[in-house]
Amino acid sequence: MPISQLRRGRGSVIHGDFQQRIRNSFARQRAMETIGAELTRVEHGSVEIELNFDPKLTQQHGFLHAGVISAALDSACGYAAYSVIDPDASILTIEFKVNLMSPGRGERFLFRGDVTKPGSTIIVADGRAYAISDGPAKLIASMTGTMMVIRGREGITG
Amino acid sequence: MPISQLRRGRGSVIHGDFQQRIRNSFARQRAMETIGAELTRVEHGSVEIELNFDPKLTQQHGFLHAGVISAALDSACGYAAYSVIDPDASILTIEFKVNLMSPGRGERFLFRGDVTKPGSTIIVADGRAYAISDGPAKLIASMTGTMMVIRGREGITG
Amino acid sequence: MPISQLRRGRGSVIHGDFQQRIRNSFARQRAMETIGAELTRVEHGSVEIELNFDPKLTQQHGFLHAGVISAALDSACGYAAYSVIDPDASILTIEFKVNLMSPGRGERFLFRGDVTKPGSTIIVADGRAYAISDGPAKLIASMTGTMMVIRGREGITG
Amino acid sequence: MPISQLRRGRGSVIHGDFQQRIRNSFARQRAMETIGAELTRVEHGSVEIELNFDPKLTQQHGFLHAGVISAALDSACGYAAYSVIDPDASILTIEFKVNLMSPGRGERFLFRGDVTKPGSTIIVADGRAYAISDGPAKLIASMTGTMMVIRGREGITG
C-alpha cells in the first residue's frame, strides 16, 4: 500500500491501511449486502459504491427507492469520512440531506462520497448518485452529510 | 367510508378512499417488503409504518442502518402527503433531511409521518422514528421532507 | 439559584441562571440588533424571538428575506440549545435546514426554537416561524438545526 | 450582450438578457443592501455575491452570523436558478440546508451559487461561501437549495 504512506488530500495525514479497514467495515454492513451494494473504489477522502437494479429495491412506480439511494449515499459519504480519520476512531452519521433530482431508473447505479471538510470532531461529506444505462451516467441524487468522529465508545468500532 | 366524507384536518378536503389508495401503493413498494415494513396506521395527513429489527438491515455496528430508517420515514412522510391530495394526483419526494439522534437499537421500530404544510404543488411533511423495546419508545431520528404533487405524468400514478 | 434545583426538562439538569446568560449572549449578537430582533421568551429548552416587519429586510418581492427568517430561527434554536447546557460550555451551529412554506408577509414575526434532542456533544433543535397580522398566526417556515456543544475553545464563550 | 448570446450551460437555452434581469431583481432586495452585499458576477447558471465584514452582521462570538451567510448563499443560489429560466418566470426558494464548516472570520466574503440540476418546475442549486483575508480563500459554508419556478402568480415577478 504505497498510497497509504503518502501525505496528500485536503491536508490530512493518511492513516495506515484505511482501505482494508473500510473493506472490513463494509463487510459488516448487512444492509449493504441486502441491497446488493458493492464497494468499488476506496481512496483517501473518496469512496464509491455500486449497485445493480433489482426489482426488490423499488418504490411504488418501479424506480429505485429513495431510501436505497440514501442508504448507499450515506455509506459512501460515511466511508469517505472514515478514510481520513485515525485508525482508533469511528464514524457516526449525525444527519444528512438528500435531493432526488431524477427518477432512479437505470440498470446500474453509482454512489460517490467525497470529504468536503475534514475535521477532528465533525466531517462534512458530499455525495452524488448516478444511474448508468446506455449512454452517459445521469445524476439522480445528491447528499450532504455531517459525520461525527467517535473515539472510545464501547461497541462502536469500525 | 364515513371518514372520507368529512372535512377535517388542516383545512384540506378528504378525497375519497385515500386509505385504500395508500394500501395499494404501499403494496407496490417492493423496497418496503424487502425490509419487512408494514403499514400500520393511515389517517388523513398522518401515516405510520412499523418494522421488526432484522440483522439483514444493520450497519457496521449492528444497529438499524440509517438508509433503512430513511426509507421507512420517507415512505411514512410520502404517504402522509398522498393522503391529502386528490385521487388523480401522485407524490414524488423532492428532498429530505434526516437527523439520526440515537443508534437504531431496538426490537421494533415505528415511523410516523405527518403533513406540516399541505399545498397544491408542494407539501411539507415531518417524520419521527422510534425504537421500541421494553419501556417507553425512544426517539431515534427525525425527517423533514418536501414532496411534489404530480399530475398527468405518464408512468407516475399512486 | 433555586430554579436550577427544582426544575428539570427533557431529562436535563437546569444550569444556574441560563436566562441571564442567554440575554447577555443575545445582546452581543449585532446581527440580531441590525434586523431589529428581540428576545421575548426564554425557558429551559425553548426560546422565542420576535421581529417587526421592516422594508430593509425584504427580498425582491417585498416579503421578509429567507436569510432573515433563517437568522432569527437559527438564533432561537441556538439559544434553546444554549439553555440546556452547563454554564462553561458554548454552542455552535453545525448545520440547519429551513423549509419556507409561505411568503414572509406580515406585520410581525415570531420565531420559536425548541430542543428536540439534548446531548453532551450534539443537540438537535427544531424551529418554527410565524407571521402575525390580524387573525391567527400563520406558519411560514420551519427549521431543523444541529448544534455542537463547545468547551474550552478560546474566543468561544456564550 | 455577447455573453448571453454565446454561452450555454448544462443543456439549457439562454434566455435573453438574464444578467440585466438579475441585476434589477437584486436591486430590489433590500436585505442585500442592508447587509452590504454586492452582485459581483452573473453567468448562465452561476452567480457570485460579495460582502465586506461589518461588525453589525456578527453573532455573539464576533463572527459573521450564520443567518447572513445563509441570506447571501440563498441569494446566490436563487439567482443562479433565475439565470436559467425564461424571462416570464420567477424563482421562489422552497428550502435549503446550510453546513457551517468554519467560523465566519475574514475581511471579505464570497458567496457562489451554481445550478446543479435545471428543470421546468424544480431547480437544485449548490452554494459555497468563502472567507477572504490574506492568503487563500477559506471555505466556511455550503448550501444546497431547492427552488421552484413560478409562473403567473400575481405579485411574484423577478
XYZ file of C-alpha atoms in Angstrom:
632
model
C 0.000 0.000 0.000
C 2.359 2.757 -1.021
C -0.563 5.158 -1.282
C -1.259 4.851 2.403
C 2.196 6.096 3.220
C 1.862 9.294 1.228
C 0.532 12.508 2.601
C -1.985 14.083 0.355
C -5.576 15.102 0.059
C -7.033 18.116 1.810
C -4.285 18.475 4.363
C -4.976 15.240 6.181
C -2.475 12.623 7.111
C -3.191 9.225 5.620
C -3.618 6.715 8.413
C -2.234 3.301 7.646
C -4.310 0.847 5.774
C -7.603 2.698 5.671
C -8.636 0.741 2.596
C -8.589 -2.542 4.458
C -10.389 -1.045 7.447
C -13.126 0.242 5.165
C -13.480 -3.086 3.385
C -13.789 -4.832 6.750
C -16.376 -2.385 7.981
C -18.360 -2.560 4.736
C -18.446 -6.328 5.031
C -20.131 -5.933 8.424
C -22.901 -3.715 6.975
C -25.582 -6.309 6.421
C -27.866 -3.690 4.862
C -25.354 -3.184 2.025
C -25.361 -6.916 1.342
C -29.164 -6.960 1.485
C -29.424 -4.330 -1.236
C -26.607 -5.915 -3.262
C -24.202 -2.980 -2.940
C -20.505 -3.386 -3.671
C -17.609 -1.231 -2.589
C -15.895 -0.462 -5.889
C -13.396 2.282 -5.125
C -11.694 3.446 -1.938
C -9.342 6.409 -1.955
C -8.276 8.882 0.663
C -11.327 11.114 1.104
C -13.407 9.498 -1.641
C -15.381 6.250 -1.814
C -17.602 4.689 -4.476
C -20.322 2.093 -4.093
C -22.187 0.407 -6.936
C -25.470 -1.415 -7.153
C -27.371 -3.290 -9.824
C -31.023 -2.504 -10.310
C -33.164 -5.092 -8.554
C -36.993 -5.104 -8.526
C -36.926 -5.810 -4.802
C -35.500 -2.305 -4.218
C -38.238 -0.308 -5.905
C -40.738 2.281 -4.748
C -44.313 2.253 -5.982
C -43.501 3.482 -9.507
C -40.885 0.831 -10.143
C -37.869 3.122 -9.650
C -35.069 2.669 -7.144
C -36.443 3.639 -3.726
C -35.206 6.922 -2.245
C -34.288 5.023 0.899
C -31.993 2.702 -1.031
C -30.381 5.706 -2.720
C -29.957 7.280 0.730
C -28.518 4.117 2.231
C -25.862 3.808 -0.464
C -25.033 7.539 -0.465
C -24.795 7.571 3.320
C -22.405 4.616 3.227
C -20.284 6.244 0.516
C -20.135 9.518 2.466
C -19.534 7.753 5.769
C -16.644 5.728 4.385
C -15.176 8.779 2.686
C -15.097 10.317 6.181
C -13.785 7.082 7.673
C -10.889 7.112 5.206
C -9.434 10.302 6.679
C -9.589 9.558 10.410
C -7.100 7.790 12.622
C -7.380 4.003 12.968
C -8.762 4.058 16.514
C -11.679 6.299 15.724
C -15.038 5.548 14.183
C -17.694 7.500 12.278
C -21.353 8.051 13.052
C -23.690 9.924 10.715
C -25.374 12.762 12.597
C -27.594 13.932 9.770
C -27.872 14.121 6.024
C -29.964 15.771 3.336
C -30.772 14.124 0.036
C -32.063 15.834 -3.103
C -33.734 13.417 -5.501
C -33.273 15.015 -8.910
C -34.381 12.340 -11.359
C -36.175 9.030 -11.011
C -33.966 6.111 -10.018
C -34.258 4.438 -13.391
C -31.276 2.509 -14.713
C -29.525 -0.823 -14.943
C -26.808 0.071 -12.524
C -26.181 2.858 -10.032
C -23.001 4.539 -8.841
C -22.804 6.340 -5.488
C -19.805 8.514 -4.753
C -18.942 10.200 -1.453
C -16.244 12.849 -1.048
C -14.971 14.607 2.033
C -15.662 18.320 1.672
C -14.423 19.394 5.101
C -12.271 17.121 7.268
C -12.110 17.783 10.990
C -11.148 16.209 14.296
C -14.767 16.017 15.530
C -17.052 16.887 12.621
C -16.559 15.879 8.980
C -18.758 17.108 6.141
C -19.060 14.900 3.062
C -20.916 15.343 -0.206
C -22.312 12.517 -2.293
C -23.657 12.096 -5.784
C -25.720 9.231 -7.189
C -25.739 8.339 -10.880
C -27.897 5.997 -12.950
C -25.974 4.074 -15.563
C -27.562 2.514 -18.634
C -26.536 3.026 -22.225
C -25.086 6.449 -22.737
C -23.645 8.842 -20.194
C -24.268 8.454 -16.464
C -27.198 10.511 -15.230
C -27.107 12.427 -11.949
C -30.131 11.257 -9.974
C -29.454 12.465 -6.424
C -27.084 14.424 -4.212
C -26.361 14.243 -0.486
C -24.680 16.441 2.065
C -23.942 14.595 5.280
C -22.498 15.558 8.641
C -20.427 12.881 10.329
C -19.067 12.745 13.863
C -15.730 11.216 14.743
C -16.207 8.854 17.676
C -13.452 7.700 19.990
C -13.549 5.261 22.865
C -17.230 4.488 22.847
C -17.858 0.858 23.635
C -19.396 -1.154 20.875
C -18.634 1.478 18.245
C -15.612 0.460 16.237
C -15.213 0.487 12.513
C -66.191 5.209 4.358
C -67.852 7.836 6.521
C -64.494 9.354 7.450
C -63.714 10.100 3.850
C -66.827 12.226 3.529
C -65.906 14.514 6.383
C -63.893 17.629 6.026
C -61.221 17.845 8.620
C -57.537 18.023 9.195
C -55.544 21.102 8.347
C -58.125 22.682 6.053
C -57.871 20.036 3.351
C -60.742 18.215 1.770
C -60.615 14.472 2.253
C -60.531 12.766 -1.100
C -62.475 9.533 -1.294
C -60.872 6.352 -0.153
C -57.324 7.561 0.367
C -56.703 4.705 2.795
C -57.250 2.090 0.124
C -55.152 4.019 -2.400
C -52.301 4.202 0.087
C -52.528 0.495 0.894
C -52.443 -0.308 -2.828
C -49.461 1.924 -3.413
C -47.603 0.585 -0.386
C -48.124 -2.944 -1.688
C -46.309 -1.938 -4.881
C -43.265 -0.677 -2.950
C -41.052 -3.702 -3.174
C -38.420 -1.991 -1.023
C -40.865 -1.852 1.897
C -41.482 -5.598 1.551
C -37.735 -6.225 1.311
C -37.113 -4.504 4.641
C -40.189 -6.094 6.224
C -42.072 -2.830 6.758
C -45.811 -2.820 7.439
C -48.303 -0.017 7.058
C -49.936 0.088 10.477
C -51.939 3.317 10.547
C -53.357 5.547 7.826
C -55.196 8.740 8.688
C -55.787 11.968 6.865
C -52.410 13.710 6.974
C -50.693 11.094 9.133
C -49.269 7.644 8.376
C -47.391 5.089 10.459
C -45.125 2.286 9.326
C -43.606 -0.377 11.569
C -40.681 -2.694 11.215
C -39.145 -5.503 13.220
C -35.432 -5.469 13.805
C -33.699 -7.811 11.387
C -29.931 -8.441 11.272
C -30.018 -8.078 7.494
C -30.849 -4.367 7.913
C -27.864 -3.384 10.016
C -24.967 -1.019 9.557
C -21.472 -1.955 10.657
C -22.131 -1.581 14.398
C -25.170 -3.856 14.338
C -27.764 -1.044 14.564
C -30.551 -0.372 12.085
C -28.955 1.240 9.014
C -29.616 4.959 8.504
C -30.755 4.146 4.990
C -33.437 1.812 6.279
C -34.579 4.473 8.753
C -34.671 6.954 5.869
C -36.573 4.596 3.598
C -39.293 3.999 6.173
C -39.507 7.675 7.200
C -39.656 8.769 3.565
C -42.491 6.330 2.920
C -44.386 7.482 6.013
C -43.967 11.147 5.027
C -44.772 10.466 1.385
C -47.975 8.618 2.227
C -48.967 11.296 4.715
C -48.716 13.723 1.775
C -50.502 11.264 -0.501
C -53.402 11.088 1.948
C -54.281 14.760 1.435
C -54.173 15.048 -2.381
C -56.873 14.374 -4.923
C -57.188 10.818 -6.293
C -55.737 11.598 -9.723
C -52.520 13.058 -8.412
C -49.356 11.377 -7.206
C -46.465 12.269 -4.907
C -42.742 12.414 -5.582
C -40.197 13.188 -2.881
C -38.042 16.115 -3.962
C -35.728 16.096 -0.987
C -35.483 15.221 2.675
C -33.236 15.728 5.652
C -32.770 13.143 8.363
C -31.290 13.691 11.820
C -30.081 10.489 13.428
C -30.342 11.145 17.153
C -29.743 7.781 18.756
C -28.496 4.441 17.489
C -31.127 2.303 15.790
C -31.189 -0.246 18.588
C -34.463 -1.966 19.404
C -36.742 -4.904 18.772
C -39.238 -2.958 16.726
C -39.358 0.468 15.113
C -42.193 2.889 14.485
C -42.019 5.542 11.772
C -44.610 8.290 11.715
C -45.105 10.916 9.010
C -47.337 13.985 9.404
C -48.247 16.694 6.939
C -46.968 20.005 8.273
C -47.946 22.153 5.301
C -50.393 20.933 2.635
C -50.355 22.598 -0.762
C -51.475 22.154 -4.349
C -47.922 21.700 -5.661
C -45.591 21.373 -2.666
C -46.321 19.517 0.562
C -44.011 19.549 3.572
C -44.126 16.575 5.927
C -42.296 15.801 9.146
C -41.419 12.349 10.349
C -40.242 10.772 13.579
C -38.700 7.350 14.095
C -38.916 5.497 17.417
C -37.225 2.386 18.718
C -39.469 0.165 20.773
C -38.220 -2.421 23.259
C -39.190 -2.736 26.873
C -40.068 0.610 28.330
C -41.085 3.808 26.574
C -40.469 4.349 22.866
C -37.207 6.156 22.172
C -36.919 8.881 19.529
C -34.084 7.808 17.223
C -34.483 10.029 14.166
C -36.462 12.868 12.607
C -37.125 13.818 8.999
C -38.366 16.862 7.181
C -39.314 16.092 3.605
C -40.517 18.163 0.671
C -42.961 16.415 -1.638
C -44.225 17.470 -5.044
C -47.769 16.776 -6.225
C -47.596 15.273 -9.702
C -50.435 15.244 -12.200
C -50.643 13.690 -15.631
C -47.132 12.350 -15.879
C -47.095 9.021 -17.629
C -45.941 6.122 -15.542
C -46.350 8.050 -12.289
C -49.539 7.040 -10.567
C -50.044 6.125 -6.968
C -30.415 29.623 42.040
C -33.481 27.917 43.421
C -34.822 27.394 39.920
C -31.890 25.254 38.995
C -32.514 22.990 41.904
C -36.156 22.490 41.180
C -36.922 22.305 37.539
C -35.913 19.735 35.050
C -36.939 19.388 31.479
C -36.419 16.707 28.901
C -34.081 14.869 31.232
C -31.614 17.707 31.554
C -30.478 19.447 34.670
C -31.126 23.188 34.664
C -27.848 25.021 34.943
C -27.971 28.189 37.016
C -29.172 31.366 35.504
C -29.342 30.325 31.872
C -31.841 33.094 31.171
C -29.352 35.798 32.067
C -26.581 34.082 30.107
C -28.819 33.941 27.057
C -29.810 37.583 27.379
C -26.142 38.552 27.651
C -25.217 36.496 24.609
C -28.145 37.803 22.583
C -27.067 41.347 23.363
C -23.693 40.566 21.792
C -25.308 39.381 18.538
C -25.049 42.534 16.499
C -26.892 40.851 13.612
C -29.991 40.476 15.801
C -29.882 44.191 16.622
C -29.373 45.012 12.934
C -32.553 43.189 11.951
C -34.464 44.541 14.958
C -34.979 41.160 16.643
C -35.963 40.930 20.300
C -35.646 38.030 22.692
C -39.172 37.687 24.027
C -39.246 34.362 25.866
C -36.545 32.188 27.406
C -37.399 28.880 29.006
C -35.473 25.704 29.589
C -35.228 24.134 26.153
C -37.367 26.738 24.380
C -36.666 30.293 23.186
C -38.712 32.839 21.249
C -37.540 35.793 19.216
C -39.782 38.429 17.646
C -39.302 40.899 14.862
C -41.318 43.697 13.313
C -41.603 43.811 9.568
C -39.164 46.342 8.160
C -38.763 47.158 4.443
C -34.984 46.962 4.832
C -35.294 43.202 5.450
C -37.102 42.275 2.247
C -36.302 40.088 -0.708
C -37.155 41.153 -4.254
C -40.905 40.580 -3.901
C -41.209 42.693 -0.769
C -41.512 39.763 1.662
C -39.230 39.053 4.601
C -35.977 37.644 3.204
C -35.334 33.935 3.737
C -31.963 34.850 5.200
C -33.581 36.987 7.878
C -36.003 34.171 8.675
C -33.020 31.814 8.892
C -31.036 34.174 11.078
C -33.840 34.522 13.599
C -34.709 30.796 13.560
C -31.046 29.867 13.955
C -30.757 32.184 16.941
C -33.929 30.801 18.518
C -32.733 27.210 18.010
C -29.203 28.022 19.148
C -30.399 29.654 22.365
C -32.827 26.827 23.012
C -29.760 24.557 22.901
C -27.754 27.010 24.984
C -30.437 26.929 27.679
C -29.821 23.252 28.443
C -26.004 23.149 28.625
C -23.715 23.805 31.544
C -22.548 27.389 32.147
C -18.986 26.821 30.958
C -19.962 25.484 27.577
C -20.973 27.257 24.416
C -22.988 26.400 21.295
C -22.008 26.470 17.644
C -24.462 25.712 14.842
C -23.069 22.941 12.654
C -25.848 22.943 10.095
C -29.505 23.663 9.606
C -32.263 23.141 7.073
C -35.055 25.625 6.510
C -38.347 24.991 4.716
C -40.016 28.177 3.534
C -43.699 27.333 3.454
C -45.424 30.651 2.872
C -44.219 34.112 1.887
C -42.844 36.185 4.751
C -45.750 38.597 4.694
C -46.921 40.103 7.967
C -46.605 42.949 10.421
C -44.688 40.991 12.985
C -42.924 37.625 13.072
C -42.415 35.099 15.833
C -39.552 32.581 15.772
C -39.582 29.723 18.225
C -36.802 27.206 18.829
C -37.221 24.020 20.878
C -34.718 21.380 21.866
C -35.782 18.075 20.343
C -32.790 16.017 21.458
C -30.397 17.226 24.168
C -26.932 15.730 24.341
C -23.477 16.263 25.785
C -21.906 16.949 22.375
C -24.698 17.267 19.818
C -28.068 18.940 20.351
C -30.878 18.889 17.794
C -33.380 21.739 17.860
C -36.478 22.457 15.793
C -37.786 25.906 14.984
C -40.973 27.366 13.608
C -41.532 30.847 12.194
C -44.941 32.528 12.205
C -46.255 35.664 10.557
C -48.592 37.680 12.744
C -51.096 40.199 11.418
C -54.796 40.288 12.111
C -56.154 36.831 12.685
C -54.314 33.684 13.705
C -50.552 33.360 13.363
C -49.507 31.748 10.085
C -46.716 29.168 9.894
C -44.245 30.478 7.309
C -41.122 28.380 7.874
C -39.596 25.524 9.828
C -36.011 24.698 10.749
C -34.140 21.681 12.000
C -30.693 22.555 13.270
C -27.773 20.568 14.629
C -25.765 22.291 17.329
C -22.429 21.338 18.836
C -21.576 21.897 22.481
C -18.169 23.559 22.671
C -15.922 23.550 25.716
C -12.608 25.233 26.300
C -12.130 26.745 22.886
C -10.538 30.149 23.147
C -12.668 33.033 21.991
C -15.836 30.940 22.017
C -17.863 31.728 25.086
C -21.533 32.478 25.315
C -24.819 41.192 -24.585
C -22.328 38.974 -26.293
C -22.059 36.600 -23.367
C -25.766 35.911 -23.277
C -25.801 35.131 -26.967
C -22.833 32.832 -26.948
C -22.649 30.704 -23.921
C -24.829 27.848 -22.910
C -24.503 25.727 -19.870
C -25.901 22.485 -18.627
C -28.202 21.923 -21.575
C -30.376 24.962 -21.004
C -31.263 27.628 -23.503
C -30.064 31.080 -22.574
C -32.998 33.423 -22.236
C -32.248 36.945 -23.426
C -30.719 39.391 -21.050
C -30.819 37.395 -17.848
C -27.935 39.444 -16.468
C -29.942 42.642 -16.536
C -32.987 40.906 -15.048
C -30.885 39.601 -12.201
C -29.311 42.986 -11.531
C -32.768 44.567 -11.449
C -34.080 41.937 -9.075
C -31.034 42.146 -6.825
C -31.506 45.907 -6.589
C -34.998 45.283 -5.198
C -33.681 43.005 -2.437
C -33.469 45.477 0.395
C -31.983 42.813 2.678
C -28.939 42.547 0.397
C -28.432 46.306 0.641
C -28.877 46.159 4.425
C -26.061 43.639 4.793
C -23.893 45.449 2.219
C -23.874 42.624 -0.336
C -22.864 43.248 -3.929
C -23.590 41.188 -7.011
C -20.137 40.664 -8.466
C -20.548 38.012 -11.142
C -23.523 36.783 -13.166
C -23.181 33.965 -15.642
C -25.549 31.416 -17.044
C -26.142 29.024 -14.141
C -23.672 30.666 -11.766
C -23.816 33.816 -9.633
C -21.444 35.376 -7.125
C -22.165 37.819 -4.328
C -19.561 39.523 -2.140
C -19.707 41.192 1.217
C -17.300 43.084 3.427
C -17.091 42.130 7.069
C -19.118 44.532 9.169
C -19.466 44.359 12.971
C -23.202 44.889 12.624
C -23.501 41.452 10.990
C -21.945 39.411 13.788
C -23.173 36.653 16.042
C -22.236 36.547 19.704
C -18.607 35.496 19.144
C -17.884 38.313 16.695
C -18.013 36.143 13.550
C -20.308 36.642 10.580
C -23.777 35.464 11.623
C -24.993 32.192 10.099
C -28.139 33.996 9.019
C -26.133 36.493 6.998
C -24.180 33.651 5.403
C -27.497 31.955 4.607
C -29.041 35.111 3.184
C -26.150 35.675 0.803
C -25.901 31.996 -0.193
C -29.655 31.802 -0.756
C -29.498 34.868 -2.987
C -26.544 33.470 -4.956
C -28.319 30.124 -5.420
C -31.648 31.762 -6.212
C -30.116 33.994 -8.883
C -28.165 31.102 -10.341
C -31.554 29.400 -10.784
C -33.097 32.627 -12.086
C -30.392 32.844 -14.750
C -31.575 29.660 -16.470
C -35.351 30.221 -16.590
C -37.447 32.001 -19.187
C -37.995 35.751 -18.742
C -41.639 35.487 -17.684
C -40.980 33.118 -14.814
C -39.771 33.785 -11.298
C -37.991 31.809 -8.575
C -39.022 31.042 -5.013
C -36.809 29.175 -2.575
C -38.683 26.171 -1.205
C -35.990 25.022 1.202
C -32.271 24.987 1.791
C -29.694 23.358 4.017
C -26.554 25.110 5.170
C -23.452 23.490 6.644
C -21.313 25.912 8.625
C -17.813 24.493 8.388
C -15.590 27.211 9.808
C -16.235 30.424 11.720
C -17.198 33.388 9.555
C -13.941 35.189 10.222
C -12.465 37.326 7.442
C -12.259 40.750 5.889
C -14.413 39.883 2.920
C -16.703 37.011 1.956
C -17.546 35.461 -1.386
C -20.770 33.508 -1.943
C -21.146 31.469 -5.086
C -24.283 29.693 -6.309
C -24.333 27.153 -9.146
C -27.214 25.318 -10.754
C -26.737 21.591 -10.203
C -29.996 20.423 -11.778
C -32.085 22.684 -14.015
C -35.743 21.876 -14.509
C -39.031 23.334 -15.655
C -40.553 23.307 -12.161
C -37.801 22.459 -9.679
C -34.193 23.656 -9.823
C -31.493 22.460 -7.438
C -28.572 24.784 -6.775
C -25.450 24.407 -4.676
C -23.626 27.241 -2.982
C -20.275 27.748 -1.323
C -19.183 30.567 0.975
C -15.557 31.612 1.347
C -13.785 33.936 3.764
C -11.114 36.053 2.176
C -8.271 37.667 4.077
C -4.582 37.360 3.367
C -3.785 34.041 1.790
C -6.085 31.612 0.011
C -9.852 31.814 0.344
C -11.231 29.560 3.068
C -14.399 27.511 2.610
C -16.678 28.446 5.512
C -20.084 27.116 4.471
C -22.016 25.183 1.839
C -25.667 25.244 0.820
C -27.963 23.009 -1.172
C -31.197 24.747 -2.088
C -34.374 23.702 -3.859
C -36.016 26.393 -5.943
C -39.417 26.422 -7.582
C -40.086 28.077 -10.923
C -43.180 30.257 -10.579
C -45.326 31.457 -13.451
C -48.331 33.733 -13.459
C -48.637 34.313 -9.750
C -49.655 37.859 -9.027
C -47.122 39.932 -7.182
C -44.320 37.468 -7.862
C -42.117 38.729 -10.652
C -38.386 38.898 -10.750
